[in-house]
Amino acid sequence: MREILKHGTLSVGFIGLAECLKALIGKHHGESKEAQNLGLEIIGYMRKRMDEASQQYHLNFTLLATPAEGLSGRFVRIDAKKFGVIEGVTDREYYTNSFHIPVYFPISAWDKIKLEAPYHALTNAGHITYVELDGDPLQNLDAFEQIIRCMKEEGIGYGSVNHPVDRDPKCGYTGIIGDECPCCGRREDDGNEAFERIRRITGYLVGSVENFNNAKRAEEADRVKHGIESEREAI
Ligand SMILES: [Zn+2]
């Protein structure tokens, strides 16, 4: 038994790098180069401590970029009680997932990928970077491919492109549905069966956000889409 345990990993996870940077210097890593450098220094230091512990104890200590579903709401409630409501830090219902740029912050897909990629190299227990797209990727496959290539070039270890997927349970149409089904023309507001709207929350694809905790529902509601109009240099 003792020998088997040595093959496991002992991971330390973190959330809220963005709020941490806001608290320290007033800006998160999507807002300033200085914050990005400080963020890399902090996470780099955490990784160094894991490596040192691995050497010292001959066990697999690793650093995990976690979404921490339950803790994202719990920690911010504890901190708000202790420190009060601080703008950009404790004024929302959730702490930002791992090293992510806050979901409410407007940023292009390209800049988001470039800013988050360096953290993938530091988080050897796992990580993910999301890009939120507005439309149907099938209508713009070139842009979709460019995003995947950009992720690969920048060193994203695990990337995900989120996009809305709607389905009409009556006629079976799958795609983007506005007020009216493009296939059969029916509307859901005239007493019909509702359209299914699939969204992704911390890795789960869900037809409705009802079953998620308040923190993650608040996060979903805050999300902005990431523009892909033109690729420009990262800030
Ligand atoms: Zn339909």
PDB file of C-alpha atoms and ligand atoms in Angstrom:
ATOM      1  CA  MET A   1       0.000   0.000   0.000  1.00  0.00           C
ATOM      2  CA  ARG A   2       2.718   2.460   0.991  1.00  0.00           C
ATOM      3  CA  GLU A   3       4.487   1.852  -2.343  1.00  0.00           C
ATOM      4  CA  ILE A   4       1.322   2.329  -4.402  1.00  0.00           C
ATOM      5  CA  LEU A   5       0.635   5.729  -2.849  1.00  0.00           C
ATOM      6  CA  LYS A   6       3.925   6.995  -4.242  1.00  0.00           C
ATOM      7  CA  HIS A   7       2.491   6.762  -7.749  1.00  0.00           C
ATOM      8  CA  GLY A   8      -0.346   9.137  -6.984  1.00  0.00           C
ATOM      9  CA  THR A   9      -0.229  12.904  -7.254  1.00  0.00           C
ATOM     10  CA  LEU A  10      -0.626  15.381  -4.414  1.00  0.00           C
ATOM     11  CA  SER A  11      -1.990  18.563  -5.911  1.00  0.00           C
ATOM     12  CA  VAL A  12      -2.446  22.046  -4.571  1.00  0.00           C
ATOM     13  CA  GLY A  13      -5.115  23.975  -6.455  1.00  0.00           C
ATOM     14  CA  PHE A  14      -5.850  27.672  -6.615  1.00  0.00           C
ATOM     15  CA  ILE A  15      -8.637  29.987  -7.744  1.00  0.00           C
ATOM     16  CA  GLY A  16      -8.947  33.753  -8.058  1.00  0.00           C
ATOM     17  CA  LEU A  17      -5.596  34.903  -9.433  1.00  0.00           C
ATOM     18  CA  ALA A  18      -7.492  37.814 -11.040  1.00  0.00           C
ATOM     19  CA  GLU A  19      -9.003  38.943  -7.705  1.00  0.00           C
ATOM     20  CA  CYS A  20      -5.644  38.466  -5.987  1.00  0.00           C
ATOM     21  CA  LEU A  21      -3.994  40.842  -8.472  1.00  0.00           C
ATOM     22  CA  LYS A  22      -6.841  43.355  -8.102  1.00  0.00           C
ATOM     23  CA  ALA A  23      -6.308  43.326  -4.344  1.00  0.00           C
ATOM     24  CA  LEU A  24      -2.535  43.722  -4.670  1.00  0.00           C
ATOM     25  CA  ILE A  25      -2.128  46.335  -7.422  1.00  0.00           C
ATOM     26  CA  GLY A  26      -5.655  47.359  -8.470  1.00  0.00           C
ATOM     27  CA  LYS A  27      -5.590  45.639 -11.864  1.00  0.00           C
ATOM     28  CA  HIS A  28      -5.960  42.062 -13.077  1.00  0.00           C
ATOM     29  CA  HIS A  29      -3.791  40.452 -15.745  1.00  0.00           C
ATOM     30  CA  GLY A  30      -6.219  41.287 -18.554  1.00  0.00           C
ATOM     31  CA  GLU A  31      -5.850  44.974 -17.712  1.00  0.00           C
ATOM     32  CA  SER A  32      -2.115  45.515 -17.375  1.00  0.00           C
ATOM     33  CA  LYS A  33       1.210  44.037 -18.323  1.00  0.00           C
ATOM     34  CA  GLU A  34       2.483  44.650 -14.799  1.00  0.00           C
ATOM     35  CA  ALA A  35      -0.347  42.507 -13.394  1.00  0.00           C
ATOM     36  CA  GLN A  36       0.435  39.731 -15.883  1.00  0.00           C
ATOM     37  CA  ASN A  37       4.103  39.729 -14.819  1.00  0.00           C
ATOM     38  CA  LEU A  38       3.143  39.648 -11.153  1.00  0.00           C
ATOM     39  CA  GLY A  39       0.640  36.846 -11.828  1.00  0.00           C
ATOM     40  CA  LEU A  40       3.313  34.758 -13.508  1.00  0.00           C
ATOM     41  CA  GLU A  41       5.662  35.442 -10.618  1.00  0.00           C
ATOM     42  CA  ILE A  42       3.055  34.296  -8.048  1.00  0.00           C
ATOM     43  CA  ILE A  43       2.042  31.132  -9.896  1.00  0.00           C
ATOM     44  CA  GLY A  44       5.688  30.457 -10.798  1.00  0.00           C
ATOM     45  CA  TYR A  45       6.558  30.609  -7.113  1.00  0.00           C
ATOM     46  CA  MET A  46       3.736  28.201  -6.206  1.00  0.00           C
ATOM     47  CA  ARG A  47       5.008  25.752  -8.819  1.00  0.00           C
ATOM     48  CA  LYS A  48       8.551  26.084  -7.463  1.00  0.00           C
ATOM     49  CA  ARG A  49       7.315  25.149  -3.974  1.00  0.00           C
ATOM     50  CA  MET A  50       5.603  22.043  -5.425  1.00  0.00           C
ATOM     51  CA  ASP A  51       8.809  21.001  -7.201  1.00  0.00           C
ATOM     52  CA  GLU A  52      10.828  21.491  -4.033  1.00  0.00           C
ATOM     53  CA  ALA A  53       8.359  19.391  -2.016  1.00  0.00           C
ATOM     54  CA  SER A  54       8.574  16.648  -4.679  1.00  0.00           C
ATOM     55  CA  GLN A  55      12.360  16.598  -4.301  1.00  0.00           C
ATOM     56  CA  GLN A  56      12.232  16.641  -0.531  1.00  0.00           C
ATOM     57  CA  TYR A  57       9.599  13.935   0.021  1.00  0.00           C
ATOM     58  CA  HIS A  58      10.048  11.919  -3.180  1.00  0.00           C
ATOM     59  CA  LEU A  59       6.335  12.262  -3.918  1.00  0.00           C
ATOM     60  CA  ASN A  60       4.483  13.861  -6.841  1.00  0.00           C
ATOM     61  CA  PHE A  61       3.495  17.325  -5.644  1.00  0.00           C
ATOM     62  CA  THR A  62       1.842  19.263  -8.461  1.00  0.00           C
ATOM     63  CA  LEU A  63       0.049  22.567  -9.031  1.00  0.00           C
ATOM     64  CA  LEU A  64      -3.562  22.535 -10.227  1.00  0.00           C
ATOM     65  CA  ALA A  65      -5.486  25.294 -11.992  1.00  0.00           C
ATOM     66  CA  THR A  66      -8.893  24.439 -10.600  1.00  0.00           C
ATOM     67  CA  PRO A  67     -12.431  25.740 -11.160  1.00  0.00           C
ATOM     68  CA  ALA A  68     -13.304  24.707  -7.548  1.00  0.00           C
ATOM     69  CA  GLU A  69     -17.064  24.717  -8.084  1.00  0.00           C
ATOM     70  CA  GLY A  70     -18.020  24.761  -4.409  1.00  0.00           C
ATOM     71  CA  LEU A  71     -15.182  26.934  -3.136  1.00  0.00           C
ATOM     72  CA  SER A  72     -15.605  29.668  -5.753  1.00  0.00           C
ATOM     73  CA  GLY A  73     -18.686  30.881  -3.878  1.00  0.00           C
ATOM     74  CA  ARG A  74     -17.699  29.862  -0.351  1.00  0.00           C
ATOM     75  CA  PHE A  75     -14.317  31.608  -0.282  1.00  0.00           C
ATOM     76  CA  VAL A  76     -15.681  34.911  -1.562  1.00  0.00           C
ATOM     77  CA  ARG A  77     -18.441  34.858   1.099  1.00  0.00           C
ATOM     78  CA  ILE A  78     -15.862  34.271   3.830  1.00  0.00           C
ATOM     79  CA  ASP A  79     -13.610  37.064   2.512  1.00  0.00           C
ATOM     80  CA  ALA A  80     -16.472  39.543   2.031  1.00  0.00           C
ATOM     81  CA  LYS A  81     -17.502  38.994   5.645  1.00  0.00           C
ATOM     82  CA  LYS A  82     -13.967  39.507   6.881  1.00  0.00           C
ATOM     83  CA  PHE A  83     -12.770  42.331   4.603  1.00  0.00           C
ATOM     84  CA  GLY A  84     -15.995  43.880   3.343  1.00  0.00           C
ATOM     85  CA  VAL A  85     -17.009  44.480  -0.253  1.00  0.00           C
ATOM     86  CA  ILE A  86     -13.933  45.380  -2.296  1.00  0.00           C
ATOM     87  CA  GLU A  87     -14.456  46.348  -5.928  1.00  0.00           C
ATOM     88  CA  GLY A  88     -13.193  43.709  -8.354  1.00  0.00           C
ATOM     89  CA  VAL A  89     -12.309  41.406  -5.449  1.00  0.00           C
ATOM     90  CA  THR A  90     -15.277  40.489  -3.232  1.00  0.00           C
ATOM     91  CA  ASP A  91     -18.109  42.273  -5.069  1.00  0.00           C
ATOM     92  CA  ARG A  92     -19.287  39.243  -7.041  1.00  0.00           C
ATOM     93  CA  GLU A  93     -20.736  35.893  -5.988  1.00  0.00           C
ATOM     94  CA  TYR A  94     -17.737  33.902  -7.188  1.00  0.00           C
ATOM     95  CA  TYR A  95     -13.971  33.975  -7.449  1.00  0.00           C
ATOM     96  CA  THR A  96     -12.597  33.604 -10.946  1.00  0.00           C
ATOM     97  CA  ASN A  97     -11.580  30.122 -12.010  1.00  0.00           C
ATOM     98  CA  SER A  98      -7.804  29.484 -11.535  1.00  0.00           C
ATOM     99  CA  PHE A  99      -5.664  31.902 -13.626  1.00  0.00           C
ATOM    100  CA  HIS A 100      -8.480  32.870 -15.975  1.00  0.00           C
ATOM    101  CA  ILE A 101      -9.119  36.394 -17.167  1.00  0.00           C
ATOM    102  CA  PRO A 102     -12.451  37.271 -15.464  1.00  0.00           C
ATOM    103  CA  VAL A 103     -15.447  36.055 -17.488  1.00  0.00           C
ATOM    104  CA  TYR A 104     -17.035  39.539 -17.407  1.00  0.00           C
ATOM    105  CA  PHE A 105     -13.967  41.282 -18.856  1.00  0.00           C
ATOM    106  CA  PRO A 106     -14.204  42.147 -22.575  1.00  0.00           C
ATOM    107  CA  ILE A 107     -11.180  40.744 -24.384  1.00  0.00           C
ATOM    108  CA  SER A 108     -10.538  39.215 -27.797  1.00  0.00           C
ATOM    109  CA  ALA A 109     -10.102  35.462 -28.103  1.00  0.00           C
ATOM    110  CA  TRP A 110      -6.501  36.030 -29.242  1.00  0.00           C
ATOM    111  CA  ASP A 111      -5.470  38.160 -26.279  1.00  0.00           C
ATOM    112  CA  LYS A 112      -7.146  35.771 -23.836  1.00  0.00           C
ATOM    113  CA  ILE A 113      -5.258  32.801 -25.271  1.00  0.00           C
ATOM    114  CA  LYS A 114      -1.918  34.650 -25.226  1.00  0.00           C
ATOM    115  CA  LEU A 115      -2.340  35.854 -21.652  1.00  0.00           C
ATOM    116  CA  GLU A 116      -3.475  32.516 -20.212  1.00  0.00           C
ATOM    117  CA  ALA A 117      -1.091  30.226 -22.135  1.00  0.00           C
ATOM    118  CA  PRO A 118       2.038  30.868 -20.000  1.00  0.00           C
ATOM    119  CA  TYR A 119       0.155  29.594 -16.928  1.00  0.00           C
ATOM    120  CA  HIS A 120      -0.440  26.233 -18.612  1.00  0.00           C
ATOM    121  CA  ALA A 121       3.300  25.512 -18.491  1.00  0.00           C
ATOM    122  CA  LEU A 122       3.291  26.239 -14.737  1.00  0.00           C
ATOM    123  CA  THR A 123       0.244  24.185 -13.718  1.00  0.00           C
ATOM    124  CA  ASN A 124       1.453  20.621 -14.162  1.00  0.00           C
ATOM    125  CA  ALA A 125      -1.555  18.993 -12.453  1.00  0.00           C
ATOM    126  CA  GLY A 126      -4.008  20.339 -15.030  1.00  0.00           C
ATOM    127  CA  HIS A 127      -5.473  23.457 -16.619  1.00  0.00           C
ATOM    128  CA  ILE A 128      -7.930  24.665 -19.229  1.00  0.00           C
ATOM    129  CA  THR A 129      -8.480  27.808 -21.279  1.00  0.00           C
ATOM    130  CA  TYR A 130     -11.909  28.646 -22.653  1.00  0.00           C
ATOM    131  CA  VAL A 131     -12.909  30.886 -25.481  1.00  0.00           C
ATOM    132  CA  GLU A 132     -16.582  31.846 -25.649  1.00  0.00           C
ATOM    133  CA  LEU A 133     -17.915  32.230 -29.173  1.00  0.00           C
ATOM    134  CA  ASP A 134     -21.070  34.031 -30.082  1.00  0.00           C
ATOM    135  CA  GLY A 135     -22.254  32.263 -33.201  1.00  0.00           C
ATOM    136  CA  ASP A 136     -22.272  28.844 -34.747  1.00  0.00           C
ATOM    137  CA  PRO A 137     -18.665  27.733 -35.539  1.00  0.00           C
ATOM    138  CA  LEU A 138     -19.971  25.766 -38.537  1.00  0.00           C
ATOM    139  CA  GLN A 139     -20.725  29.120 -40.162  1.00  0.00           C
ATOM    140  CA  ASN A 140     -17.119  30.256 -39.746  1.00  0.00           C
ATOM    141  CA  LEU A 141     -14.834  27.237 -39.819  1.00  0.00           C
ATOM    142  CA  ASP A 142     -11.755  29.289 -40.771  1.00  0.00           C
ATOM    143  CA  ALA A 143     -12.023  31.357 -37.611  1.00  0.00           C
ATOM    144  CA  PHE A 144     -12.571  28.216 -35.572  1.00  0.00           C
ATOM    145  CA  GLU A 145      -9.423  26.647 -37.027  1.00  0.00           C
ATOM    146  CA  GLN A 146      -7.450  29.843 -36.403  1.00  0.00           C
ATOM    147  CA  ILE A 147      -8.415  29.729 -32.736  1.00  0.00           C
ATOM    148  CA  ILE A 148      -7.286  26.099 -32.385  1.00  0.00           C
ATOM    149  CA  ARG A 149      -4.004  26.876 -34.168  1.00  0.00           C
ATOM    150  CA  CYS A 150      -3.419  29.939 -32.012  1.00  0.00           C
ATOM    151  CA  MET A 151      -3.952  27.783 -28.884  1.00  0.00           C
ATOM    152  CA  LYS A 152      -1.394  25.273 -30.152  1.00  0.00           C
ATOM    153  CA  GLU A 153       1.201  27.934 -31.078  1.00  0.00           C
ATOM    154  CA  GLU A 154       0.892  29.689 -27.730  1.00  0.00           C
ATOM    155  CA  GLY A 155       1.260  26.494 -25.662  1.00  0.00           C
ATOM    156  CA  ILE A 156      -2.277  25.935 -24.401  1.00  0.00           C
ATOM    157  CA  GLY A 157      -2.237  22.421 -22.910  1.00  0.00           C
ATOM    158  CA  TYR A 158      -6.002  21.992 -22.866  1.00  0.00           C
ATOM    159  CA  GLY A 159      -8.210  24.369 -24.772  1.00  0.00           C
ATOM    160  CA  SER A 160     -11.929  24.568 -25.263  1.00  0.00           C
ATOM    161  CA  VAL A 161     -14.126  26.600 -27.550  1.00  0.00           C
ATOM    162  CA  ASN A 162     -17.547  27.141 -26.049  1.00  0.00           C
ATOM    163  CA  HIS A 163     -20.416  28.093 -28.286  1.00  0.00           C
ATOM    164  CA  PRO A 164     -24.149  28.051 -27.882  1.00  0.00           C
ATOM    165  CA  VAL A 165     -25.982  24.948 -29.034  1.00  0.00           C
ATOM    166  CA  ASP A 166     -29.742  25.131 -29.092  1.00  0.00           C
ATOM    167  CA  ARG A 167     -32.183  22.372 -29.951  1.00  0.00           C
ATOM    168  CA  ASP A 168     -35.854  22.333 -30.745  1.00  0.00           C
ATOM    169  CA  PRO A 169     -37.245  19.178 -29.102  1.00  0.00           C
ATOM    170  CA  LYS A 170     -40.324  19.352 -31.348  1.00  0.00           C
ATOM    171  CA  CYS A 171     -38.699  19.263 -34.800  1.00  0.00           C
ATOM    172  CA  GLY A 172     -35.178  18.165 -33.782  1.00  0.00           C
ATOM    173  CA  TYR A 173     -33.393  21.207 -35.242  1.00  0.00           C
ATOM    174  CA  THR A 174     -29.932  21.753 -33.703  1.00  0.00           C
ATOM    175  CA  GLY A 175     -28.062  25.045 -34.057  1.00  0.00           C
ATOM    176  CA  ILE A 176     -28.569  28.589 -32.910  1.00  0.00           C
ATOM    177  CA  ILE A 177     -32.194  29.408 -32.184  1.00  0.00           C
ATOM    178  CA  GLY A 178     -33.214  32.996 -31.542  1.00  0.00           C
ATOM    179  CA  ASP A 179     -36.842  33.717 -30.770  1.00  0.00           C
ATOM    180  CA  GLU A 180     -38.000  31.476 -33.566  1.00  0.00           C
ATOM    181  CA  CYS A 181     -36.898  28.019 -34.763  1.00  0.00           C
ATOM    182  CA  PRO A 182     -35.283  28.455 -38.197  1.00  0.00           C
ATOM    183  CA  CYS A 183     -36.516  24.977 -39.198  1.00  0.00           C
ATOM    184  CA  CYS A 184     -40.202  24.838 -38.253  1.00  0.00           C
ATOM    185  CA  GLY A 185     -40.766  28.506 -37.403  1.00  0.00           C
ATOM    186  CA  ARG A 186     -42.376  27.914 -34.024  1.00  0.00           C
ATOM    187  CA  ARG A 187     -41.780  30.172 -31.023  1.00  0.00           C
ATOM    188  CA  GLU A 188     -41.447  29.094 -27.417  1.00  0.00           C
ATOM    189  CA  ASP A 189     -43.225  32.115 -26.007  1.00  0.00           C
ATOM    190  CA  ASP A 190     -46.606  31.084 -27.413  1.00  0.00           C
ATOM    191  CA  GLY A 191     -47.054  28.349 -24.823  1.00  0.00           C
ATOM    192  CA  ASN A 192     -45.007  25.768 -26.674  1.00  0.00           C
ATOM    193  CA  GLU A 193     -42.375  23.461 -25.268  1.00  0.00           C
ATOM    194  CA  ALA A 194     -39.184  25.441 -24.507  1.00  0.00           C
ATOM    195  CA  PHE A 195     -36.070  25.220 -26.662  1.00  0.00           C
ATOM    196  CA  GLU A 196     -33.122  23.435 -25.070  1.00  0.00           C
ATOM    197  CA  ARG A 197     -30.132  25.710 -24.678  1.00  0.00           C
ATOM    198  CA  ILE A 198     -26.916  23.823 -23.947  1.00  0.00           C
ATOM    199  CA  ARG A 199     -24.202  25.688 -22.065  1.00  0.00           C
ATOM    200  CA  ARG A 200     -20.914  24.598 -20.555  1.00  0.00           C
ATOM    201  CA  ILE A 201     -20.207  25.148 -16.869  1.00  0.00           C
ATOM    202  CA  THR A 202     -16.928  23.938 -15.376  1.00  0.00           C
ATOM    203  CA  GLY A 203     -16.627  21.149 -17.889  1.00  0.00           C
ATOM    204  CA  TYR A 204     -20.242  20.005 -17.820  1.00  0.00           C
ATOM    205  CA  LEU A 205     -22.560  20.468 -20.732  1.00  0.00           C
ATOM    206  CA  VAL A 206     -25.924  21.399 -19.324  1.00  0.00           C
ATOM    207  CA  GLY A 207     -29.328  22.033 -20.848  1.00  0.00           C
ATOM    208  CA  SER A 208     -30.183  24.426 -18.064  1.00  0.00           C
ATOM    209  CA  VAL A 209     -28.243  26.113 -15.303  1.00  0.00           C
ATOM    210  CA  GLU A 210     -30.911  25.388 -12.672  1.00  0.00           C
ATOM    211  CA  ASN A 211     -28.939  22.595 -11.024  1.00  0.00           C
ATOM    212  CA  PHE A 212     -25.770  24.594 -10.512  1.00  0.00           C
ATOM    213  CA  ASN A 213     -24.882  26.449  -7.370  1.00  0.00           C
ATOM    214  CA  ASN A 214     -25.544  30.192  -7.151  1.00  0.00           C
ATOM    215  CA  ALA A 215     -21.894  31.123  -7.611  1.00  0.00           C
ATOM    216  CA  LYS A 216     -21.542  29.269 -10.894  1.00  0.00           C
ATOM    217  CA  ARG A 217     -24.932  30.506 -12.106  1.00  0.00           C
ATOM    218  CA  ALA A 218     -23.832  34.062 -11.381  1.00  0.00           C
ATOM    219  CA  GLU A 219     -20.622  33.393 -13.274  1.00  0.00           C
ATOM    220  CA  GLU A 220     -22.520  32.060 -16.291  1.00  0.00           C
ATOM    221  CA  ALA A 221     -24.709  35.164 -16.326  1.00  0.00           C
ATOM    222  CA  ASP A 222     -21.631  37.460 -16.312  1.00  0.00           C
ATOM    223  CA  ARG A 223     -19.842  35.812 -19.227  1.00  0.00           C
ATOM    224  CA  VAL A 224     -19.008  37.929 -22.250  1.00  0.00           C
ATOM    225  CA  LYS A 225     -18.232  36.520 -25.682  1.00  0.00           C
ATOM    226  CA  HIS A 226     -14.699  36.783 -27.042  1.00  0.00           C
ATOM    227  CA  GLY A 227     -14.311  38.628 -30.325  1.00  0.00           C
ATOM    228  CA  ILE A 228     -12.407  37.044 -33.184  1.00  0.00           C
ATOM    229  CA  GLU A 229     -12.682  39.875 -35.736  1.00  0.00           C
ATOM    230  CA  SER A 230      -8.989  40.575 -36.079  1.00  0.00           C
ATOM    231  CA  GLU A 231      -5.928  39.048 -34.596  1.00  0.00           C
ATOM    232  CA  ARG A 232      -3.841  41.661 -32.886  1.00  0.00           C
ATOM    233  CA  GLU A 233      -0.773  41.601 -30.713  1.00  0.00           C
ATOM    234  CA  ALA A 234      -1.279  40.677 -27.092  1.00  0.00           C
ATOM    235  CA  ILE A 235      -1.043  43.609 -24.720  1.00  0.00           C
TER     236      ILE A 235
HETATM  237 ZN    ZN B   1     -38.347  23.616 -34.889  1.00  0.00          ZN
END
